[in-house]
Tab-separated table of C-alpha atoms in Angstrom:
chain	number	residue	atom	x	y	z
A	1	UNK	CA	0.000	0.000	0.000
A	2	UNK	CA	2.835	2.396	0.850
A	3	UNK	CA	4.445	1.755	-2.538
A	4	UNK	CA	1.188	2.616	-4.286
A	5	UNK	CA	0.884	5.898	-2.370
A	6	UNK	CA	4.488	6.830	-3.135
A	7	UNK	CA	4.047	6.053	-6.825
A	8	UNK	CA	0.806	8.055	-6.950
A	9	UNK	CA	2.432	11.036	-5.226
A	10	UNK	CA	5.443	10.872	-7.544
A	11	UNK	CA	3.163	10.776	-10.598
A	12	UNK	CA	1.206	13.758	-9.318
A	13	UNK	CA	4.437	15.673	-8.657
A	14	UNK	CA	5.807	14.991	-12.148
A	15	UNK	CA	2.485	15.942	-13.771
A	16	UNK	CA	2.309	19.187	-11.830
A	17	UNK	CA	5.837	20.102	-12.898
A	18	UNK	CA	5.022	19.735	-16.578
A	19	UNK	CA	1.684	21.538	-16.433
A	20	UNK	CA	1.947	25.244	-17.005
A	21	UNK	CA	-0.056	27.494	-14.742
A	22	UNK	CA	-2.252	30.311	-15.974
A	23	UNK	CA	-1.271	33.811	-14.944
A	24	UNK	CA	-3.617	36.736	-14.443
A	25	UNK	CA	-0.906	39.378	-14.803
A	26	UNK	CA	-0.410	40.820	-18.304
A	27	UNK	CA	3.015	42.318	-17.541
A	28	UNK	CA	4.228	38.993	-16.171
A	29	UNK	CA	2.918	37.222	-19.286
A	30	UNK	CA	4.729	39.676	-21.593
A	31	UNK	CA	7.952	39.280	-19.606
A	32	UNK	CA	7.774	35.475	-19.671
A	33	UNK	CA	6.868	35.433	-23.374
A	34	UNK	CA	9.862	37.644	-24.143
A	35	UNK	CA	12.261	35.580	-22.023
A	36	UNK	CA	11.080	32.242	-23.432
A	37	UNK	CA	10.392	33.449	-26.990
A	38	UNK	CA	6.751	32.326	-26.858
A	39	UNK	CA	3.385	33.695	-27.815
A	40	UNK	CA	0.584	34.344	-25.338
A	41	UNK	CA	-2.876	32.793	-25.245
A	42	UNK	CA	-5.143	35.379	-23.597
A	43	UNK	CA	-8.581	34.126	-22.563
A	44	UNK	CA	-11.507	36.348	-21.580
A	45	UNK	CA	-13.972	34.293	-19.607
A	46	UNK	CA	-16.894	34.423	-17.238
A	47	UNK	CA	-15.986	31.439	-15.108
A	48	UNK	CA	-19.216	31.297	-13.123
A	49	UNK	CA	-21.872	32.335	-15.642
A	50	UNK	CA	-20.731	31.748	-19.235
A	51	UNK	CA	-21.627	28.216	-20.381
A	52	UNK	CA	-19.306	28.237	-23.442
A	53	UNK	CA	-16.472	29.507	-21.194
A	54	UNK	CA	-17.013	26.618	-18.817
A	55	UNK	CA	-17.065	24.168	-21.747
A	56	UNK	CA	-13.823	25.622	-23.134
A	57	UNK	CA	-12.222	25.225	-19.707
A	58	UNK	CA	-13.425	21.643	-19.299
A	59	UNK	CA	-12.918	20.418	-22.881
A	60	UNK	CA	-9.717	22.208	-23.906
A	61	UNK	CA	-7.759	24.072	-21.211
A	62	UNK	CA	-7.808	21.244	-18.647
A	63	UNK	CA	-7.140	18.463	-21.158
A	64	UNK	CA	-3.789	16.720	-20.760
A	65	UNK	CA	-3.156	17.169	-24.485
A	66	UNK	CA	-3.486	20.964	-24.302
A	67	UNK	CA	-1.616	21.315	-21.002
A	68	UNK	CA	1.305	19.272	-22.309
A	69	UNK	CA	1.522	21.222	-25.565
A	70	UNK	CA	1.041	24.640	-23.964
A	71	UNK	CA	3.685	24.051	-21.294
A	72	UNK	CA	6.377	24.118	-23.973
A	73	UNK	CA	4.776	26.500	-26.426
A	74	UNK	CA	2.583	29.258	-24.933
A	75	UNK	CA	2.339	31.634	-22.025
A	76	UNK	CA	-1.205	31.324	-20.658
A	77	UNK	CA	-3.085	34.429	-19.481
A	78	UNK	CA	-6.662	34.595	-18.171
A	79	UNK	CA	-8.907	37.597	-17.659
A	80	UNK	CA	-11.910	36.399	-15.680
A	81	UNK	CA	-15.147	38.325	-15.237
A	82	UNK	CA	-17.139	36.394	-12.623
A	83	UNK	CA	-20.603	37.638	-11.654
A	84	UNK	CA	-21.328	35.791	-8.425
A	85	UNK	CA	-20.445	37.710	-5.293
A	86	UNK	CA	-18.585	34.720	-3.851
A	87	UNK	CA	-16.239	34.715	-6.863
A	88	UNK	CA	-15.580	38.443	-7.121
A	89	UNK	CA	-12.029	39.487	-7.829
A	90	UNK	CA	-10.210	42.081	-5.796
A	91	UNK	CA	-10.431	45.634	-7.162
A	92	UNK	CA	-6.866	45.688	-8.478
A	93	UNK	CA	-7.334	42.471	-10.483
A	94	UNK	CA	-10.719	43.615	-11.784
A	95	UNK	CA	-9.138	46.870	-12.960
A	96	UNK	CA	-6.364	44.948	-14.751
A	97	UNK	CA	-8.940	42.720	-16.447
A	98	UNK	CA	-11.035	45.738	-17.461
A	99	UNK	CA	-7.968	47.355	-19.023
A	100	UNK	CA	-7.187	44.160	-20.945
A	101	UNK	CA	-10.779	44.016	-22.174
A	102	UNK	CA	-10.629	47.627	-23.374
A	103	UNK	CA	-7.495	46.843	-25.354
A	104	UNK	CA	-8.236	43.334	-26.687
A	105	UNK	CA	-11.965	42.619	-26.253
A	106	UNK	CA	-13.858	45.872	-26.762
A	107	UNK	CA	-16.869	43.958	-28.151
A	108	UNK	CA	-17.208	42.101	-24.846
A	109	UNK	CA	-17.292	38.582	-26.306
A	110	UNK	CA	-17.166	35.567	-23.976
A	111	UNK	CA	-15.291	33.391	-24.234
A	112	UNK	CA	-12.799	35.261	-26.336
A	113	UNK	CA	-9.360	33.823	-27.050
A	114	UNK	CA	-6.596	36.056	-28.388
A	115	UNK	CA	-3.149	34.874	-29.452
A	116	UNK	CA	-0.569	37.624	-28.908
A	117	UNK	CA	3.114	37.868	-29.618
A	118	UNK	CA	5.570	38.921	-26.906
A	119	UNK	CA	5.030	42.581	-27.867
A	120	UNK	CA	1.279	42.334	-27.311
A	121	UNK	CA	0.410	42.343	-31.016
A	122	UNK	CA	-2.711	40.352	-31.918
A	123	UNK	CA	-1.910	37.346	-34.120
A	124	UNK	CA	-5.388	35.811	-34.116
A	125	UNK	CA	-8.732	35.612	-32.337
A	126	UNK	CA	-11.317	32.904	-31.726
A	127	UNK	CA	-13.825	31.719	-29.158
A	128	UNK	CA	-15.404	28.466	-28.113
A	129	UNK	CA	-15.556	25.936	-30.910
A	130	UNK	CA	-16.652	22.337	-30.634
A	131	UNK	CA	-13.269	20.768	-31.348
A	132	UNK	CA	-10.926	18.212	-29.911
A	133	UNK	CA	-7.957	19.562	-27.949
A	134	UNK	CA	-5.666	18.719	-30.890
A	135	UNK	CA	-7.903	20.612	-33.326
A	136	UNK	CA	-7.931	23.613	-30.993
A	137	UNK	CA	-4.141	23.488	-30.669
A	138	UNK	CA	-3.905	23.457	-34.472
A	139	UNK	CA	-6.234	26.458	-34.674
A	140	UNK	CA	-4.158	28.449	-32.179
A	141	UNK	CA	-0.848	27.588	-33.832
A	142	UNK	CA	-2.218	28.586	-37.257
A	143	UNK	CA	-2.410	32.156	-35.928
A	144	UNK	CA	1.349	32.115	-35.410
A	145	UNK	CA	2.145	31.707	-39.105
């Protein structure tokens, strides 16, 4: 039993090392993208009210296929706009997200996915699409060409 627990913990540790975390800080994303020579996937979402946003999270962003690919290819940036009081962001984060929306999502679409280069230039835009993780990865990488 102890061996099983140790193996499970080791597997979890290795998986967590390879999975890239999402940031909520634009400046940090730009800095990391510049340092690692990567593009940024910026996602505007309503995590507690937008059904297509929740589907995109569940079907694409949390898939092992996407996480593995993104960890070596993209910097991941989320701008969340929750509506429920229990999920409200602090004022500073909400202000940052509002500023990002003014710059990259003035139409207020949700979900809205923007691929940016390390200088913040828009390379492509999309939203929720009923696709496999691999198809979505292909879509995002097409914007880089």
